[in-house]
Structure formats: structure tokens, C-alpha cells
Amino acid sequence: MSFVSELSGNHSVLDLRAPSLTQLRKRVGAIWLRRIALMLVDGICLRIAWKIAQLQSFNSNLNSFEKDNLFFILSTIAIQICLIATQGLYEAGEKRRDYYTLNKTITFSYFILLLFESLYLENNLFPRGMLVTIWLLSMALASLGRFLVNTAILRLRKQNVITCPTYIICSPAEKEKAIQLLEEQNCYNLVGWKDVNSISQSLSDLSTTTEEIVNLGVAEVFVCSWQSIENRMHLYWKLRNAGVILHVLPIELQAVEQRLELKMLGGIPILNFMPPAITGSDFWTKRYFDFWCSALFVLFASPIYLLIALLIKLDSPGPVFYKQTRVGLHGKPFKVWKFRTMVTNADELQKQLEAQNETQDGILFKIKDDPRITRVGKFLRQYSLDEFPQLFNVLFGEMSLVGPRPLPVRDVQKFSSHHFIRQEVLPGITGLWQISGRSDIDDFEKVINLDKTYMENWSLSLDLQIILQTIKVILEKKGAY
């Protein structure tokens, strides 16, 4: 009824689909300028490849060869550029940086050239050695040209020279994540945002928002919670007629790129999360990797273990190792091993220090200048050497090298229901939490988001990246106390 009343007072309103004027889509000139520039760079690089190969093969007869075969050479380069275009390599985004497909397309073009020469020409136009040289140089120079162009574009975007003016329509809860996603692309300049709840049902507010978008010169709009906007068609046509690109950003999916497939079902796009060809192998791959890496490290680092044990004994009375009950896979408790870095009655003293807890929600217990830490313990914590004995937990199958950190029972007892997702995988010695700030992260929701990101995107290569990044973070002593 409210929608009808909003329209009934204005009988002179034009058809929603009628544009105010005929115009090009926003930034269409910049898009084609980038494509043409890339085509020119590819063409120049491919031509240079031919030139260098000719100089090596025809010293005195170079001018004669050029005159006789120039049309054929330029036609070949034009066909190569067309083939590259059919692979989408002049489009925006990661596709433009797909060097593998670029080289594969160039290789295919020379294979076709060789086949054509063998089948339809009586005499070979070029020596076989020259053709191989042209092929190798074409791949190298075309890749180099692309790399230089992409590097130049990236630098210009960092200086906010050629970024795309962008607008976000989302809920306040989605705003931070949406902005983060756009910033990661290094090509969007956020000029405004609107709470989707304020325009979900009001046609007048929606019209005001579209006018604001047009006045700001926005080229692309990202909408989260698309279904919550009642007058979606109104928004679509208003932006369409203004030449603004509309994106629906299903931020709640946080899709796993490696296993995501986009298909159409009855004209509606659907996202498929595809399992690997061999299912169930991930866990054992990770387990074998963890076991052998841990076993080798313990074997070669045994002198370091003995030295740390001696320093702890000389520094303060008490045992060398500290064993604490932590919550692991599926909520099962286990004893985690660490080198002792605190006084022996640290657990009792923690109850007296709860009021000084520096975390926002109180789930984790963190104090920067914890009075319970010993002198040697402070050094061990700075470089995470106190975690070394947890490699035995990895050998026993209670932990993994990389995964969500196992937390004490005290912390888990304060969990909300959505926090328990982190207990569905083996806990780890290190993880995204550790390389993203360690103790500097004082909001447990951020910890949960990092754990979920790791779980959704797990691969052996990701584990290796986290391990290498952990070494860097430890050496820099970031967030350690």
C-alpha cells in the first residue's frame, strides 16, 4: 500500500526504463583504453620477437626478408592478438595477469603456423631454428610486457590515479568485510556507502540514494543482502540508465575459490562448492606432513631443547615443562606441552589478575606485563620458543603444525555457540591468528573469523605459507608478550 501511495501522487513520472539521456556506460572509455594499450604492448612485444630472431638468422638479407614477408608477419601477429583476446586476457582482474594462459595461447598460435606452413606451402618460409627462437622470445617478451603494464597500473592505483569510484549498499555488520574485500583488489575508490536497512522498503529513500550515486560520479555499485531490498528492479533500472555497473556481493558465502563453480539453472546463477576428485585424502596428507616435519625438527633441534631446559632450571625453581589442559578436536581435552615461562603457582595467581584482563570480551586472558612471567620465560615468549614442546603433541596426533590455537578450558567455557566451529579441526601450533597480530588481537570475534578463513581455504601450500610467515613474525617479535 505504501508503494502505491508513493507513486499515486505523481502521474507524470516517466517509464522506469526510460533514460534521461543516451550515454555511454561509466568508465567505458577507460576500459577500452586499457584494452587497446594491452593489445599494443602485446603487438609490439611479438613484433620485437620476430625482429630479434630475424637479426640472428638473416644478417645481410634482412631487408629483403622483411619486404617479402612483412604482410605475413603482421597477419600472424594480428591473429595471435585475436587468439589472446578470445581467452579473455584483455579483461580486467586476475585474467589479465594469467601468464600461463598467455604463453599457452602463443604456443598454440605457432603450432598452427607450423601446421599451415607444412600443409599449404611448398617451401618453408622460415628455418625451424628461427621459428623456435621466435616462439621462445614471444613468450618471454609478451610476459615481460604484461608484467610491466600490470606493475605500472598497480602503482598508479596505489596513488589513487586510475581507481574506480565505488559505492557500497550493505548492512552495518557487512560494511567492514565489504570494504576489506574491495581494498584487497587495489582498484576501487570507495566514495560512499548506504545502510541497506534504510532503503529496503522505502522507494523515496531508494531514489535519493540513486541520485546520490549519480551525483558522486560512481562507476560501480556493490550491494550486499540483495534480497532485503524490496524495490530491487527500481534500483537496477535507475543505475542501468545512469551507466553504473551493479554487482551483487554475496558476502555471507565467503566462497572458497579453489572449489567454487558458477553455473546457470533456469536462468538463475547458482554457486557450486565442488569436492576434490579424491575425497577424504586432505586429512591424511596434512597428518603425514605434520608428523615427518615435527619428527625431523625434534631430531635436529634436540640440543636447543636441552639448552632451554637448563636455562629454565637455573632461572627459577620448578619443573622444566608446563602441562595445561586445553580443548582440542571435537571438544576433547588434552594436555598441551610447553616450556615453563611462569612461576609455579601461575594458575592460582590468574584468578587474582582477572580484573586486569585486556581482551575486549573477556574470553581470552591477556596482560602485557604479566607479573607471573619469569626472566627466561619472557625471552622464550618473545621468540615463541616456549611452544617447541608442542611438537610432541603433533607427533601424538593431538595437534597439527597449523590450525586454530587450542584454548584453555576457562576460555572455552565462555564460548558462544558459533565459536565451537573452530573445534571441528585439529588445533595447531600456529595459524592465521598468530601471523596476523598474535597477542595484539584483543577481539575474539576477529580470532574466530581468522580461524574460519583458514578452515575454508585450507591447502598444503597455505600451511607452508603460514609456517614461513610465522618464522618472520617470530623474528620480528610482533605481538609477543
CSV table of C-alpha atoms in Angstrom, one decimal:
chain,number,residue,atom,x,y,z
A,1,MET,CA,0.0,0.0,0.0
A,2,SER,CA,2.9,2.4,0.8
A,3,PHE,CA,4.4,1.7,-2.6
A,4,VAL,CA,1.2,2.6,-4.4
A,5,SER,CA,0.7,5.8,-2.4
A,6,GLU,CA,4.2,6.9,-3.2
A,7,LEU,CA,3.5,6.6,-6.9
A,8,SER,CA,-0.1,7.8,-7.0
A,9,GLY,CA,0.9,11.4,-6.1
A,10,ASN,CA,3.0,11.8,-9.3
A,11,HIS,CA,1.2,10.9,-12.6
A,12,SER,CA,3.9,12.5,-14.8
A,13,VAL,CA,6.6,10.0,-13.8
A,14,LEU,CA,8.3,8.5,-16.9
A,15,ASP,CA,8.6,4.8,-17.5
A,16,LEU,CA,11.1,3.4,-15.1
A,17,ARG,CA,13.1,2.1,-18.1
A,18,ALA,CA,13.3,5.4,-19.9
A,19,PRO,CA,16.7,7.1,-19.6
A,20,SER,CA,17.0,10.8,-19.1
A,21,LEU,CA,19.6,10.9,-21.9
A,22,THR,CA,21.5,8.4,-24.1
A,23,GLN,CA,25.1,8.0,-22.8
A,24,LEU,CA,28.0,5.6,-22.6
A,25,ARG,CA,28.4,3.3,-19.6
A,26,LYS,CA,30.6,4.8,-16.9
A,27,ARG,CA,34.4,4.4,-17.5
A,28,VAL,CA,33.8,2.6,-20.8
A,29,GLY,CA,36.4,4.8,-22.3
A,30,ALA,CA,39.0,3.9,-19.6
A,31,ILE,CA,38.2,0.2,-20.1
A,32,TRP,CA,38.7,0.3,-23.8
A,33,LEU,CA,41.8,2.4,-23.4
A,34,ARG,CA,43.3,-0.2,-21.1
A,35,ARG,CA,42.4,-3.0,-23.6
A,36,ILE,CA,43.9,-1.1,-26.6
A,37,ALA,CA,47.0,-0.3,-24.6
A,38,LEU,CA,47.5,-4.0,-23.7
A,39,MET,CA,46.9,-5.0,-27.4
A,40,LEU,CA,49.5,-2.5,-28.5
A,41,VAL,CA,52.0,-3.8,-25.9
A,42,ASP,CA,51.4,-7.4,-26.9
A,43,GLY,CA,51.7,-6.5,-30.6
A,44,ILE,CA,55.0,-4.5,-30.0
A,45,CYS,CA,56.5,-7.4,-28.0
A,46,LEU,CA,55.6,-10.0,-30.6
A,47,ARG,CA,57.0,-7.8,-33.3
A,48,ILE,CA,60.2,-7.4,-31.4
A,49,ALA,CA,60.5,-11.1,-31.0
A,50,TRP,CA,60.3,-11.5,-34.8
A,51,LYS,CA,62.8,-8.8,-35.3
A,52,ILE,CA,65.4,-10.2,-33.0
A,53,ALA,CA,65.1,-13.7,-34.5
A,54,GLN,CA,65.5,-12.2,-38.0
A,55,LEU,CA,68.6,-10.4,-37.0
A,56,GLN,CA,70.1,-13.6,-35.8
A,57,SER,CA,69.1,-15.6,-38.9
A,58,PHE,CA,69.4,-13.1,-41.7
A,59,ASN,CA,72.3,-10.6,-41.4
A,60,SER,CA,72.8,-9.3,-44.9
A,61,ASN,CA,69.4,-10.4,-46.3
A,62,LEU,CA,67.3,-8.8,-43.5
A,63,ASN,CA,65.8,-6.0,-45.6
A,64,SER,CA,64.9,-8.4,-48.4
A,65,PHE,CA,63.2,-10.9,-45.9
A,66,GLU,CA,61.3,-8.0,-44.3
A,67,LYS,CA,60.0,-6.8,-47.7
A,68,ASP,CA,58.9,-10.3,-48.8
A,69,ASN,CA,57.2,-11.4,-45.6
A,70,LEU,CA,56.1,-8.3,-43.8
A,71,PHE,CA,52.4,-8.8,-44.6
A,72,PHE,CA,52.6,-12.5,-43.4
A,73,ILE,CA,54.4,-11.5,-40.2
A,74,LEU,CA,51.9,-8.7,-39.3
A,75,SER,CA,48.9,-11.0,-40.2
A,76,THR,CA,50.4,-13.7,-37.9
A,77,ILE,CA,50.7,-11.1,-35.0
A,78,ALA,CA,47.1,-9.9,-35.6
A,79,ILE,CA,45.8,-13.5,-35.4
A,80,GLN,CA,47.8,-14.0,-32.2
A,81,ILE,CA,46.2,-10.9,-30.6
A,82,CYS,CA,42.8,-12.2,-31.7
A,83,LEU,CA,43.5,-15.6,-30.1
A,84,ILE,CA,44.7,-13.9,-26.9
A,85,ALA,CA,41.5,-11.8,-26.9
A,86,THR,CA,39.3,-14.9,-27.2
A,87,GLN,CA,40.9,-16.2,-24.0
A,88,GLY,CA,39.7,-13.1,-22.1
A,89,LEU,CA,43.2,-11.9,-21.5
A,90,TYR,CA,42.3,-8.3,-22.1
A,91,GLU,CA,39.6,-8.3,-19.5
A,92,ALA,CA,40.0,-6.6,-16.1
A,93,GLY,CA,41.1,-8.5,-13.0
A,94,GLU,CA,43.2,-11.6,-12.5
A,95,LYS,CA,42.6,-12.8,-16.0
A,96,ARG,CA,44.8,-10.1,-17.4
A,97,ARG,CA,47.7,-11.5,-15.2
A,98,ASP,CA,47.2,-15.1,-16.4
A,99,TYR,CA,50.7,-15.6,-17.8
A,100,TYR,CA,50.2,-19.4,-18.1
A,101,THR,CA,47.2,-19.0,-20.5
A,102,LEU,CA,49.0,-16.2,-22.4
A,103,ASN,CA,52.0,-18.5,-23.1
A,104,LYS,CA,49.8,-21.4,-23.9
A,105,THR,CA,47.9,-19.3,-26.5
A,106,ILE,CA,51.1,-18.1,-28.0
A,107,THR,CA,52.4,-21.6,-28.2
A,108,PHE,CA,49.2,-22.7,-29.9
A,109,SER,CA,49.5,-19.9,-32.5
A,110,TYR,CA,52.9,-21.0,-33.5
A,111,PHE,CA,51.8,-24.6,-33.7
A,112,ILE,CA,49.1,-23.6,-36.1
A,113,LEU,CA,51.6,-21.5,-38.1
A,114,LEU,CA,53.9,-24.5,-38.4
A,115,LEU,CA,51.0,-26.8,-39.4
A,116,PHE,CA,49.9,-24.2,-42.1
A,117,GLU,CA,53.4,-24.0,-43.5
A,118,SER,CA,53.8,-27.8,-43.7
A,119,LEU,CA,50.4,-28.4,-45.3
A,120,TYR,CA,49.9,-25.5,-47.7
A,121,LEU,CA,53.4,-24.1,-48.6
A,122,GLU,CA,55.8,-26.0,-50.8
A,123,ASN,CA,58.9,-24.2,-49.4
A,124,ASN,CA,59.5,-23.3,-45.8
A,125,LEU,CA,59.3,-19.6,-45.2
A,126,PHE,CA,61.5,-19.7,-42.1
A,127,PRO,CA,64.2,-22.0,-40.8
A,128,ARG,CA,62.9,-24.3,-38.0
A,129,GLY,CA,65.5,-22.9,-35.6
A,130,MET,CA,64.3,-19.4,-36.3
A,131,LEU,CA,60.7,-20.4,-35.5
A,132,VAL,CA,61.7,-21.9,-32.2
A,133,THR,CA,63.6,-18.6,-31.4
A,134,ILE,CA,60.6,-16.5,-32.3
A,135,TRP,CA,58.3,-18.7,-30.1
A,136,LEU,CA,60.6,-18.5,-27.0
A,137,LEU,CA,61.1,-14.8,-27.4
A,138,SER,CA,57.4,-14.1,-28.0
A,139,MET,CA,56.5,-15.8,-24.7
A,140,ALA,CA,59.3,-14.1,-22.8
A,141,LEU,CA,58.7,-10.6,-24.2
A,142,ALA,CA,54.9,-10.8,-24.1
A,143,SER,CA,55.0,-11.9,-20.4
A,144,LEU,CA,57.5,-9.2,-19.6
A,145,GLY,CA,55.4,-6.5,-21.3
A,146,ARG,CA,52.3,-7.7,-19.4
A,147,PHE,CA,54.3,-7.6,-16.1
A,148,LEU,CA,55.5,-4.1,-16.7
A,149,VAL,CA,52.0,-2.9,-17.6
A,150,ASN,CA,50.5,-4.5,-14.5
A,151,THR,CA,53.2,-3.1,-12.3
A,152,ALA,CA,52.6,0.4,-13.7
A,153,ILE,CA,48.8,0.0,-13.2
A,154,LEU,CA,49.3,-1.2,-9.6
A,155,ARG,CA,51.5,1.8,-8.8
A,156,LEU,CA,49.0,4.3,-10.3
A,157,ARG,CA,46.2,2.7,-8.4
A,158,LYS,CA,48.1,3.0,-5.1
A,159,GLN,CA,48.4,6.7,-5.8
A,160,ASN,CA,44.6,6.7,-6.5
A,161,VAL,CA,45.1,7.9,-10.1
A,162,ILE,CA,43.1,5.3,-12.0
A,163,THR,CA,40.9,3.8,-9.4
A,164,CYS,CA,37.2,3.2,-10.0
A,165,PRO,CA,34.8,5.3,-7.9
A,166,THR,CA,32.7,2.8,-6.0
A,167,TYR,CA,29.6,2.8,-3.7
A,168,ILE,CA,28.5,0.1,-1.2
A,169,ILE,CA,25.0,-0.7,-0.1
A,170,CYS,CA,25.1,-3.2,2.8
A,171,SER,CA,24.2,-3.7,6.4
A,172,PRO,CA,26.5,-2.2,9.1
A,173,ALA,CA,27.6,-5.7,10.1
A,174,GLU,CA,28.8,-6.4,6.5
A,175,LYS,CA,30.4,-3.0,5.9
A,176,GLU,CA,33.9,-3.8,7.3
A,177,LYS,CA,34.1,-7.1,5.4
A,178,ALA,CA,32.9,-5.5,2.1
A,179,ILE,CA,35.4,-2.6,2.4
A,180,GLN,CA,38.2,-5.1,3.1
A,181,LEU,CA,37.3,-7.1,0.1
A,182,LEU,CA,37.3,-4.1,-2.2
A,183,GLU,CA,40.6,-2.8,-0.7
A,184,GLU,CA,42.3,-6.1,-1.4
A,185,GLN,CA,41.6,-5.6,-5.2
A,186,ASN,CA,43.6,-2.3,-5.2
A,187,CYS,CA,41.4,-0.8,-8.0
A,188,TYR,CA,38.4,0.6,-6.2
A,189,ASN,CA,38.0,4.0,-4.6
A,190,LEU,CA,35.1,4.0,-2.1
A,191,VAL,CA,33.3,7.3,-2.3
A,192,GLY,CA,30.2,6.4,-0.2
A,193,TRP,CA,28.0,3.7,1.4
A,194,LYS,CA,24.4,3.3,2.5
A,195,ASP,CA,22.8,1.1,5.1
A,196,VAL,CA,20.6,-1.4,3.2
A,197,ASN,CA,18.1,-1.3,6.0
A,198,SER,CA,17.3,2.3,5.4
A,199,ILE,CA,16.3,1.7,1.8
A,200,SER,CA,15.0,-1.8,1.9
A,201,GLN,CA,11.3,-0.8,1.7
A,202,SER,CA,11.2,3.0,1.1
A,203,LEU,CA,11.0,3.9,-2.6
A,204,SER,CA,11.8,7.6,-1.9
A,205,ASP,CA,14.9,6.7,0.1
A,206,LEU,CA,16.0,4.4,-2.8
A,207,SER,CA,15.5,7.2,-5.3
A,208,THR,CA,17.5,9.6,-3.1
A,209,THR,CA,20.3,7.0,-2.9
A,210,THR,CA,20.5,6.5,-6.6
A,211,GLU,CA,20.6,10.3,-7.1
A,212,GLU,CA,23.5,10.5,-4.7
A,213,ILE,CA,25.3,7.7,-6.5
A,214,VAL,CA,24.9,9.5,-9.8
A,215,ASN,CA,26.0,12.9,-8.4
A,216,LEU,CA,29.1,11.3,-6.9
A,217,GLY,CA,30.1,10.0,-10.3
A,218,VAL,CA,30.1,6.4,-9.1
A,219,ALA,CA,31.0,3.8,-11.8
A,220,GLU,CA,30.3,0.6,-9.9
A,221,VAL,CA,27.9,-0.2,-7.0
A,222,PHE,CA,28.2,-3.3,-4.8
A,223,VAL,CA,25.1,-4.5,-3.0
A,224,CYS,CA,25.1,-7.0,-0.1
A,225,SER,CA,21.9,-8.5,1.2
A,226,TRP,CA,20.3,-8.2,-2.2
A,227,GLN,CA,17.1,-9.9,-1.1
A,228,SER,CA,16.4,-7.4,1.6
A,229,ILE,CA,15.8,-4.6,-0.9
A,230,GLU,CA,12.1,-4.8,-1.8
A,231,ASN,CA,12.3,-2.5,-4.8
A,232,ARG,CA,15.3,-4.2,-6.5
A,233,MET,CA,14.0,-3.6,-10.0
A,234,HIS,CA,13.8,0.2,-9.4
A,235,LEU,CA,17.4,0.2,-8.2
A,236,TYR,CA,18.6,-1.9,-11.1
A,237,TRP,CA,16.9,0.3,-13.8
A,238,LYS,CA,18.0,3.6,-12.2
A,239,LEU,CA,21.6,2.5,-12.1
A,240,ARG,CA,21.4,0.9,-15.5
A,241,ASN,CA,20.1,4.1,-17.1
A,242,ALA,CA,22.9,6.1,-15.4
A,243,GLY,CA,25.5,3.7,-16.9
A,244,VAL,CA,26.5,2.4,-13.5
A,245,ILE,CA,27.6,-1.3,-13.1
A,246,LEU,CA,25.6,-3.1,-10.4
A,247,HIS,CA,27.3,-6.0,-8.5
A,248,VAL,CA,25.5,-8.3,-6.1
A,249,LEU,CA,28.1,-9.3,-3.5
A,250,PRO,CA,27.0,-12.4,-1.5
A,251,ILE,CA,29.4,-11.6,1.3
A,252,GLU,CA,27.9,-14.2,3.6
A,253,LEU,CA,29.1,-17.0,1.4
A,254,GLN,CA,32.9,-16.2,1.7
A,255,ALA,CA,33.4,-18.6,-1.2
A,256,VAL,CA,36.3,-21.0,-1.4
A,257,GLU,CA,37.8,-20.1,-4.7
A,258,GLN,CA,39.5,-23.4,-5.4
A,259,ARG,CA,36.3,-25.4,-5.2
A,260,LEU,CA,33.7,-22.9,-6.5
A,261,GLU,CA,31.9,-23.3,-9.7
A,262,LEU,CA,29.4,-20.8,-11.2
A,263,LYS,CA,26.5,-22.3,-13.3
A,264,MET,CA,23.1,-21.3,-14.6
A,265,LEU,CA,20.0,-23.1,-13.5
A,266,GLY,CA,16.8,-21.9,-15.3
A,267,GLY,CA,18.4,-18.5,-16.0
A,268,ILE,CA,19.4,-18.1,-12.3
A,269,PRO,CA,23.1,-18.2,-11.3
A,270,ILE,CA,24.0,-20.8,-8.8
A,271,LEU,CA,27.3,-21.4,-6.9
A,272,ASN,CA,28.5,-25.0,-6.6
A,273,PHE,CA,31.0,-26.0,-4.0
A,274,MET,CA,32.8,-28.9,-5.7
A,275,PRO,CA,34.6,-31.6,-3.7
A,276,PRO,CA,38.0,-32.8,-4.9
A,277,ALA,CA,38.3,-35.8,-7.3
A,278,ILE,CA,39.6,-37.9,-4.4
A,279,THR,CA,37.7,-37.1,-1.2
A,280,GLY,CA,38.9,-37.7,2.3
A,281,SER,CA,42.6,-37.5,1.5
A,282,ASP,CA,43.2,-34.0,2.8
A,283,PHE,CA,43.4,-35.0,6.5
A,284,TRP,CA,45.9,-37.8,5.9
A,285,THR,CA,48.0,-35.6,3.6
A,286,LYS,CA,48.2,-33.0,6.4
A,287,ARG,CA,48.8,-35.6,9.0
A,288,TYR,CA,51.8,-37.2,7.2
A,289,PHE,CA,53.2,-33.7,6.6
A,290,ASP,CA,52.8,-32.7,10.3
A,291,PHE,CA,54.4,-36.0,11.6
A,292,TRP,CA,57.5,-36.0,9.4
A,293,CYS,CA,58.2,-32.3,9.8
A,294,SER,CA,57.8,-32.5,13.5
A,295,ALA,CA,59.9,-35.6,13.9
A,296,LEU,CA,62.8,-34.1,11.8
A,297,PHE,CA,62.7,-30.8,13.7
A,298,VAL,CA,62.8,-32.5,17.1
A,299,LEU,CA,65.7,-34.7,16.0
A,300,PHE,CA,67.8,-31.8,14.7
A,301,ALA,CA,66.8,-29.3,17.4
A,302,SER,CA,67.4,-31.6,20.4
A,303,PRO,CA,70.4,-29.5,21.5
A,304,ILE,CA,68.2,-26.4,21.6
A,305,TYR,CA,65.7,-28.3,23.8
A,306,LEU,CA,68.4,-29.3,26.3
A,307,LEU,CA,69.8,-25.7,26.4
A,308,ILE,CA,66.4,-24.2,27.1
A,309,ALA,CA,65.7,-26.8,29.8
A,310,LEU,CA,69.0,-25.9,31.5
A,311,LEU,CA,68.2,-22.1,31.4
A,312,ILE,CA,64.8,-22.7,32.9
A,313,LYS,CA,66.2,-24.8,35.8
A,314,LEU,CA,68.9,-22.1,36.5
A,315,ASP,CA,66.4,-19.2,36.4
A,316,SER,CA,63.7,-20.3,38.8
A,317,PRO,CA,62.6,-23.3,40.9
A,318,GLY,CA,60.1,-25.7,39.4
A,319,PRO,CA,59.7,-28.2,36.5
A,320,VAL,CA,61.1,-27.6,33.0
A,321,PHE,CA,57.8,-28.3,31.3
A,322,TYR,CA,54.3,-26.9,31.9
A,323,LYS,CA,51.3,-29.1,31.1
A,324,GLN,CA,47.9,-27.4,30.8
A,325,THR,CA,44.6,-28.9,29.9
A,326,ARG,CA,43.4,-27.5,26.5
A,327,VAL,CA,40.3,-28.2,24.5
A,328,GLY,CA,41.1,-30.0,21.2
A,329,LEU,CA,39.3,-31.7,18.3
A,330,HIS,CA,35.5,-32.1,18.9
A,331,GLY,CA,35.9,-30.6,22.4
A,332,LYS,CA,38.1,-33.4,23.7
A,333,PRO,CA,40.5,-32.2,26.4
A,334,PHE,CA,44.2,-33.0,26.2
A,335,LYS,CA,47.4,-31.9,27.9
A,336,VAL,CA,49.4,-29.4,25.9
A,337,TRP,CA,53.2,-29.3,26.4
A,338,LYS,CA,55.1,-26.0,26.8
A,339,PHE,CA,58.4,-24.9,28.3
A,340,ARG,CA,57.6,-23.3,31.7
A,341,THR,CA,57.7,-19.5,31.4
A,342,MET,CA,55.8,-18.6,34.6
A,343,VAL,CA,56.1,-19.1,38.3
A,344,THR,CA,54.8,-22.5,39.5
A,345,ASN,CA,51.6,-21.1,41.1
A,346,ALA,CA,50.6,-19.1,37.9
A,347,ASP,CA,47.2,-20.7,37.7
A,348,GLU,CA,46.2,-19.6,41.2
A,349,LEU,CA,47.5,-16.1,40.6
A,350,GLN,CA,45.4,-15.8,37.4
A,351,LYS,CA,42.2,-15.6,39.4
A,352,GLN,CA,43.6,-12.6,41.2
A,353,LEU,CA,44.5,-10.9,37.9
A,354,GLU,CA,41.2,-11.4,36.1
A,355,ALA,CA,40.3,-7.8,36.7
A,356,GLN,CA,43.3,-6.7,34.7
A,357,ASN,CA,42.4,-8.8,31.6
A,358,GLU,CA,43.0,-6.6,28.5
A,359,THR,CA,40.8,-8.5,26.0
A,360,GLN,CA,37.5,-6.8,24.9
A,361,ASP,CA,35.1,-9.7,25.5
A,362,GLY,CA,37.0,-11.4,28.3
A,363,ILE,CA,37.1,-14.8,26.5
A,364,LEU,CA,40.9,-14.8,26.2
A,365,PHE,CA,43.2,-13.8,29.1
A,366,LYS,CA,45.9,-11.4,28.1
A,367,ILE,CA,48.1,-9.0,30.1
A,368,LYS,CA,51.0,-7.2,28.6
A,369,ASP,CA,53.2,-7.0,31.7
A,370,ASP,CA,52.1,-10.3,33.3
A,371,PRO,CA,53.9,-10.4,36.7
A,372,ARG,CA,53.8,-14.2,36.7
A,373,ILE,CA,56.4,-14.5,33.8
A,374,THR,CA,60.0,-15.3,34.7
A,375,ARG,CA,63.1,-13.7,33.2
A,376,VAL,CA,63.9,-16.6,30.9
A,377,GLY,CA,60.2,-17.0,30.3
A,378,LYS,CA,59.9,-13.5,28.9
A,379,PHE,CA,62.7,-14.3,26.4
A,380,LEU,CA,61.1,-17.6,25.4
A,381,ARG,CA,57.8,-16.0,24.8
A,382,GLN,CA,59.2,-13.2,22.6
A,383,TYR,CA,60.5,-15.8,20.2
A,384,SER,CA,57.8,-18.4,20.8
A,385,LEU,CA,60.4,-20.9,22.0
A,386,ASP,CA,58.1,-22.0,24.8
A,387,GLU,CA,55.9,-23.6,22.1
A,388,PHE,CA,58.6,-26.1,20.9
A,389,PRO,CA,57.5,-29.0,23.1
A,390,GLN,CA,54.1,-28.9,21.4
A,391,LEU,CA,55.8,-30.7,18.5
A,392,PHE,CA,55.3,-33.8,20.7
A,393,ASN,CA,51.6,-33.1,20.8
A,394,VAL,CA,51.8,-33.1,17.0
A,395,LEU,CA,53.6,-36.4,17.0
A,396,PHE,CA,50.9,-37.9,19.2
A,397,GLY,CA,48.2,-36.7,16.8
A,398,GLU,CA,46.7,-34.3,19.3
A,399,MET,CA,47.7,-31.2,17.4
A,400,SER,CA,48.7,-30.1,13.9
A,401,LEU,CA,51.5,-27.7,12.9
A,402,VAL,CA,48.9,-25.2,11.5
A,403,GLY,CA,45.4,-24.7,12.8
A,404,PRO,CA,43.3,-22.8,15.3
A,405,ARG,CA,45.1,-22.5,18.6
A,406,PRO,CA,43.9,-24.8,21.4
A,407,LEU,CA,42.4,-22.7,24.2
A,408,PRO,CA,42.3,-23.4,28.0
A,409,VAL,CA,39.0,-24.8,29.5
A,410,ARG,CA,38.5,-21.4,31.2
A,411,ASP,CA,38.3,-19.7,27.7
A,412,VAL,CA,36.1,-22.4,26.0
A,413,GLN,CA,33.6,-22.2,28.9
A,414,LYS,CA,32.8,-18.6,27.7
A,415,PHE,CA,32.2,-19.6,24.1
A,416,SER,CA,29.1,-18.6,22.2
A,417,SER,CA,27.5,-21.3,20.0
A,418,HIS,CA,29.2,-20.1,16.8
A,419,HIS,CA,32.6,-20.2,18.4
A,420,PHE,CA,32.7,-24.0,18.5
A,421,ILE,CA,33.2,-24.3,14.8
A,422,ARG,CA,36.9,-24.0,15.5
A,423,GLN,CA,36.8,-27.3,17.5
A,424,GLU,CA,35.9,-29.2,14.3
A,425,VAL,CA,39.6,-29.4,13.1
A,426,LEU,CA,42.8,-30.3,14.9
A,427,PRO,CA,44.3,-27.4,16.8
A,428,GLY,CA,47.6,-26.0,15.7
A,429,ILE,CA,50.9,-24.6,17.0
A,430,THR,CA,50.5,-21.6,14.7
A,431,GLY,CA,47.8,-20.2,12.4
A,432,LEU,CA,46.4,-17.1,10.8
A,433,TRP,CA,45.8,-15.6,14.2
A,434,GLN,CA,49.5,-15.8,15.1
A,435,ILE,CA,50.7,-14.3,11.8
A,436,SER,CA,48.0,-11.6,11.9
A,437,GLY,CA,48.9,-10.0,15.2
A,438,ARG,CA,49.3,-12.7,17.9
A,439,SER,CA,48.6,-11.0,21.3
A,440,ASP,CA,47.8,-7.7,19.7
A,441,ILE,CA,44.4,-9.0,18.6
A,442,ASP,CA,42.2,-8.4,21.6
A,443,ASP,CA,38.8,-9.2,20.0
A,444,PHE,CA,37.9,-12.9,19.9
A,445,GLU,CA,35.4,-12.4,17.0
A,446,LYS,CA,38.4,-11.5,14.9
A,447,VAL,CA,40.2,-14.6,16.0
A,448,ILE,CA,37.1,-16.7,15.0
A,449,ASN,CA,37.0,-15.0,11.6
A,450,LEU,CA,40.6,-15.8,11.0
A,451,ASP,CA,40.1,-19.4,12.1
A,452,LYS,CA,37.1,-19.8,9.7
A,453,THR,CA,39.0,-18.2,6.9
A,454,TYR,CA,41.8,-20.8,7.4
A,455,MET,CA,39.4,-23.7,7.6
A,456,GLU,CA,37.5,-22.7,4.4
A,457,ASN,CA,40.7,-22.1,2.4
A,458,TRP,CA,42.9,-24.9,3.7
A,459,SER,CA,45.6,-26.4,1.4
A,460,LEU,CA,49.1,-27.7,2.0
A,461,SER,CA,50.5,-24.6,0.2
A,462,LEU,CA,48.6,-22.4,2.7
A,463,ASP,CA,50.1,-24.3,5.6
A,464,LEU,CA,53.6,-23.7,4.2
A,465,GLN,CA,52.9,-20.0,3.7
A,466,ILE,CA,51.7,-19.7,7.3
A,467,ILE,CA,54.7,-21.6,8.6
A,468,LEU,CA,57.1,-19.3,6.7
A,469,GLN,CA,55.2,-16.2,7.8
A,470,THR,CA,55.3,-17.4,11.4
A,471,ILE,CA,59.1,-17.6,11.3
A,472,LYS,CA,59.2,-13.9,10.1
A,473,VAL,CA,56.7,-12.8,12.7
A,474,ILE,CA,58.7,-14.5,15.5
A,475,LEU,CA,62.0,-13.0,14.4
A,476,GLU,CA,60.3,-9.5,14.4
A,477,LYS,CA,58.7,-10.2,17.8
A,478,LYS,CA,55.4,-8.8,16.6
A,479,GLY,CA,52.6,-9.0,19.2
A,480,ALA,CA,54.6,-11.2,21.5
A,481,TYR,CA,54.1,-11.0,25.3
